[in-house]
Amino acid sequence: MKYFAYGSNMSLKRMEQRGVTISQRVKACLFGYSLEFNKISTRFAGEGVANVVKEKNSVVEGVLYEITEQGIRNLDKYENYPFEYDRRLLDVRLPGGIECKAQVYIAQPSKISNSLKPAKDYLFHLLCAEDLLSANYFSKLSRYKTTR
């Protein structure tokens, strides 16, 4: 099963800690969406975690994993699906222009606030994917204002 990670699950270590078996890890992009930190954190008040929001002419870079059915069930538990996040099958693009369908978590509307910032330790997980992100995208992530 293909799963597109754009938030803290871009960290291979985090995926391993969540008991997800990975057979493939490659760069991918989600077109027509932007990255926001507007999903209300369940850990700390006032903090946001990653979400993707439809936005024409925008692109979210991330990691495309090939995982098992058990892996997606483990992620469902950690992402509190379907209460905190919905899971949708969306088109993502691989290098070379190849498109494929992948599971993508998108925050439930009731769990969004547009006045949030990510925690520094949370943002670190996204930066762990530097090897699969463009220099510009990595730089943009590095410059996000954080809490704590």
mmCIF file of C-alpha atoms in Angstrom:
data_model
loop_
_atom_site.group_PDB
_atom_site.id
_atom_site.type_symbol
_atom_site.label_atom_id
_atom_site.label_comp_id
_atom_site.label_asym_id
_atom_site.label_seq_id
_atom_site.Cartn_x
_atom_site.Cartn_y
_atom_site.Cartn_z
ATOM 1 C CA MET A 1 0.000 0.000 0.000
ATOM 2 C CA LYS A 2 1.286 3.454 -0.868
ATOM 3 C CA TYR A 3 1.240 6.159 1.815
ATOM 4 C CA PHE A 4 2.286 9.791 1.273
ATOM 5 C CA ALA A 5 3.793 11.453 4.354
ATOM 6 C CA TYR A 6 4.190 15.234 4.511
ATOM 7 C CA GLY A 7 4.437 15.761 8.271
ATOM 8 C CA SER A 8 6.286 14.061 11.113
ATOM 9 C CA ASN A 9 5.916 10.650 9.449
ATOM 10 C CA MET A 10 8.538 11.766 6.917
ATOM 11 C CA SER A 11 10.987 10.727 9.653
ATOM 12 C CA LEU A 12 12.011 7.120 9.067
ATOM 13 C CA LYS A 13 12.812 6.736 12.767
ATOM 14 C CA ARG A 14 9.306 7.899 13.704
ATOM 15 C CA MET A 15 7.765 5.387 11.294
ATOM 16 C CA GLU A 16 9.856 2.602 12.806
ATOM 17 C CA GLN A 17 8.802 3.659 16.325
ATOM 18 C CA ARG A 18 5.189 3.378 15.178
ATOM 19 C CA GLY A 19 5.734 -0.205 14.075
ATOM 20 C CA VAL A 20 5.405 0.464 10.354
ATOM 21 C CA THR A 21 7.240 -1.929 8.040
ATOM 22 C CA ILE A 22 8.543 -0.049 5.004
ATOM 23 C CA SER A 23 9.581 -1.704 1.751
ATOM 24 C CA GLN A 24 10.124 1.517 -0.211
ATOM 25 C CA ARG A 25 10.841 5.189 0.612
ATOM 26 C CA VAL A 26 10.979 7.707 -2.250
ATOM 27 C CA LYS A 27 10.430 11.402 -2.937
ATOM 28 C CA ALA A 28 6.940 12.416 -4.088
ATOM 29 C CA CYS A 29 4.871 15.583 -4.522
ATOM 30 C CA LEU A 30 1.214 16.365 -3.927
ATOM 31 C CA PHE A 31 0.058 19.011 -6.403
ATOM 32 C CA GLY A 32 -2.833 21.399 -5.732
ATOM 33 C CA TYR A 33 -2.259 21.423 -1.958
ATOM 34 C CA SER A 34 -0.213 23.507 0.469
ATOM 35 C CA LEU A 35 1.396 22.519 3.751
ATOM 36 C CA GLU A 36 -0.104 24.168 6.828
ATOM 37 C CA PHE A 37 0.483 23.654 10.538
ATOM 38 C CA ASN A 38 -3.177 24.263 11.310
ATOM 39 C CA LYS A 39 -4.139 20.878 12.758
ATOM 40 C CA ILE A 40 -4.643 21.334 16.511
ATOM 41 C CA SER A 41 -2.027 19.346 18.418
ATOM 42 C CA THR A 42 -3.353 16.776 20.877
ATOM 43 C CA ARG A 43 -0.141 17.119 22.913
ATOM 44 C CA PHE A 44 0.162 20.830 23.671
ATOM 45 C CA ALA A 45 -2.363 23.668 23.600
ATOM 46 C CA GLY A 46 -1.660 26.333 21.015
ATOM 47 C CA GLU A 47 0.554 24.158 18.857
ATOM 48 C CA GLY A 48 -0.156 22.989 15.348
ATOM 49 C CA VAL A 49 0.875 19.908 13.443
ATOM 50 C CA ALA A 50 1.045 19.316 9.710
ATOM 51 C CA ASN A 51 -1.965 19.255 7.430
ATOM 52 C CA VAL A 52 -2.500 19.700 3.707
ATOM 53 C CA VAL A 53 -5.044 22.177 2.374
ATOM 54 C CA LYS A 54 -6.317 22.443 -1.190
ATOM 55 C CA GLU A 55 -4.584 25.353 -2.893
ATOM 56 C CA LYS A 56 -4.333 25.730 -6.630
ATOM 57 C CA ASN A 57 -0.802 26.069 -8.020
ATOM 58 C CA SER A 58 0.801 24.831 -4.777
ATOM 59 C CA VAL A 59 2.901 21.733 -4.165
ATOM 60 C CA VAL A 60 3.637 19.734 -1.017
ATOM 61 C CA GLU A 61 6.827 17.706 -1.046
ATOM 62 C CA GLY A 62 6.971 14.545 0.977
ATOM 63 C CA VAL A 63 7.856 10.894 1.250
ATOM 64 C CA LEU A 64 6.032 8.088 -0.508
ATOM 65 C CA TYR A 65 6.244 4.853 1.438
ATOM 66 C CA GLU A 66 5.251 1.364 0.419
ATOM 67 C CA ILE A 67 3.843 -0.129 3.631
ATOM 68 C CA THR A 68 1.787 -3.112 4.748
ATOM 69 C CA GLU A 69 -1.891 -3.205 5.704
ATOM 70 C CA GLN A 70 -0.765 -3.569 9.320
ATOM 71 C CA GLY A 71 1.374 -0.469 8.857
ATOM 72 C CA ILE A 72 -1.599 1.664 7.797
ATOM 73 C CA ARG A 73 -3.601 0.306 10.757
ATOM 74 C CA ASN A 74 -0.763 1.360 13.069
ATOM 75 C CA LEU A 75 -0.734 4.825 11.488
ATOM 76 C CA ASP A 76 -4.528 5.066 11.776
ATOM 77 C CA LYS A 77 -4.115 4.597 15.526
ATOM 78 C CA TYR A 78 -1.380 7.243 15.830
ATOM 79 C CA GLU A 79 -3.214 9.718 13.598
ATOM 80 C CA ASN A 80 -6.468 9.019 15.486
ATOM 81 C CA TYR A 81 -8.278 8.207 12.230
ATOM 82 C CA PRO A 82 -11.109 9.010 11.603
ATOM 83 C CA PHE A 83 -11.592 11.423 14.521
ATOM 84 C CA GLU A 84 -8.589 13.754 14.088
ATOM 85 C CA TYR A 85 -7.667 12.970 10.474
ATOM 86 C CA ASP A 86 -9.508 11.582 7.479
ATOM 87 C CA ARG A 87 -7.607 9.339 5.076
ATOM 88 C CA ARG A 88 -7.994 9.894 1.328
ATOM 89 C CA LEU A 89 -6.645 8.253 -1.799
ATOM 90 C CA LEU A 90 -4.967 11.038 -3.805
ATOM 91 C CA ASP A 91 -2.681 11.312 -6.816
ATOM 92 C CA VAL A 92 0.966 11.977 -6.000
ATOM 93 C CA ARG A 93 3.770 12.512 -8.483
ATOM 94 C CA LEU A 94 7.125 10.786 -8.430
ATOM 95 C CA PRO A 95 10.332 12.083 -10.013
ATOM 96 C CA GLY A 96 10.072 11.710 -13.767
ATOM 97 C CA GLY A 97 6.398 12.690 -13.758
ATOM 98 C CA ILE A 98 4.993 9.258 -12.909
ATOM 99 C CA GLU A 99 1.724 9.531 -10.952
ATOM 100 C CA CYS A 100 0.255 7.018 -8.547
ATOM 101 C CA LYS A 101 -2.484 6.860 -5.926
ATOM 102 C CA ALA A 102 -1.489 7.036 -2.265
ATOM 103 C CA GLN A 103 -3.178 7.247 1.108
ATOM 104 C CA VAL A 104 -2.950 10.777 2.547
ATOM 105 C CA TYR A 105 -4.137 11.970 5.973
ATOM 106 C CA ILE A 106 -6.051 15.272 5.966
ATOM 107 C CA ALA A 107 -7.206 16.957 9.188
ATOM 108 C CA GLN A 108 -10.884 16.929 10.018
ATOM 109 C CA PRO A 109 -12.347 20.462 9.662
ATOM 110 C CA SER A 110 -13.309 20.546 13.358
ATOM 111 C CA LYS A 111 -9.650 19.967 14.316
ATOM 112 C CA ILE A 112 -8.241 22.979 12.447
ATOM 113 C CA SER A 113 -7.238 26.413 13.727
ATOM 114 C CA ASN A 114 -5.346 28.907 11.585
ATOM 115 C CA SER A 115 -3.504 30.594 14.460
ATOM 116 C CA LEU A 116 -1.100 27.760 15.313
ATOM 117 C CA LYS A 117 2.647 27.173 15.007
ATOM 118 C CA PRO A 118 4.546 23.887 15.133
ATOM 119 C CA ALA A 119 6.807 22.958 18.033
ATOM 120 C CA LYS A 120 10.525 22.908 17.283
ATOM 121 C CA ASP A 121 10.788 19.202 18.179
ATOM 122 C CA TYR A 122 7.842 18.418 15.883
ATOM 123 C CA LEU A 123 9.363 20.325 12.966
ATOM 124 C CA PHE A 124 12.580 18.352 13.457
ATOM 125 C CA HIS A 125 10.766 15.193 12.270
ATOM 126 C CA LEU A 126 9.957 16.874 8.949
ATOM 127 C CA LEU A 127 13.538 18.031 8.529
ATOM 128 C CA CYS A 128 14.713 14.410 8.887
ATOM 129 C CA ALA A 129 13.596 13.891 5.276
ATOM 130 C CA GLU A 130 16.207 16.314 3.932
ATOM 131 C CA ASP A 131 17.585 13.578 1.656
ATOM 132 C CA LEU A 132 14.267 13.465 -0.260
ATOM 133 C CA LEU A 133 13.312 17.155 -0.237
ATOM 134 C CA SER A 134 14.415 19.875 -2.628
ATOM 135 C CA ALA A 135 16.832 22.427 -1.178
ATOM 136 C CA ASN A 136 14.192 25.167 -1.523
ATOM 137 C CA TYR A 137 11.491 23.159 0.248
ATOM 138 C CA PHE A 138 13.865 22.122 3.044
ATOM 139 C CA SER A 139 14.894 25.753 3.498
ATOM 140 C CA LYS A 140 11.248 26.832 3.652
ATOM 141 C CA LEU A 141 10.523 24.213 6.339
ATOM 142 C CA SER A 142 13.601 25.291 8.305
ATOM 143 C CA ARG A 143 12.339 28.882 8.460
ATOM 144 C CA TYR A 144 8.916 28.171 10.008
ATOM 145 C CA LYS A 145 8.319 30.068 13.234
ATOM 146 C CA THR A 146 7.971 27.565 16.079
ATOM 147 C CA THR A 147 6.817 27.390 19.667
ATOM 148 C CA ARG A 148 8.971 26.155 22.517
#
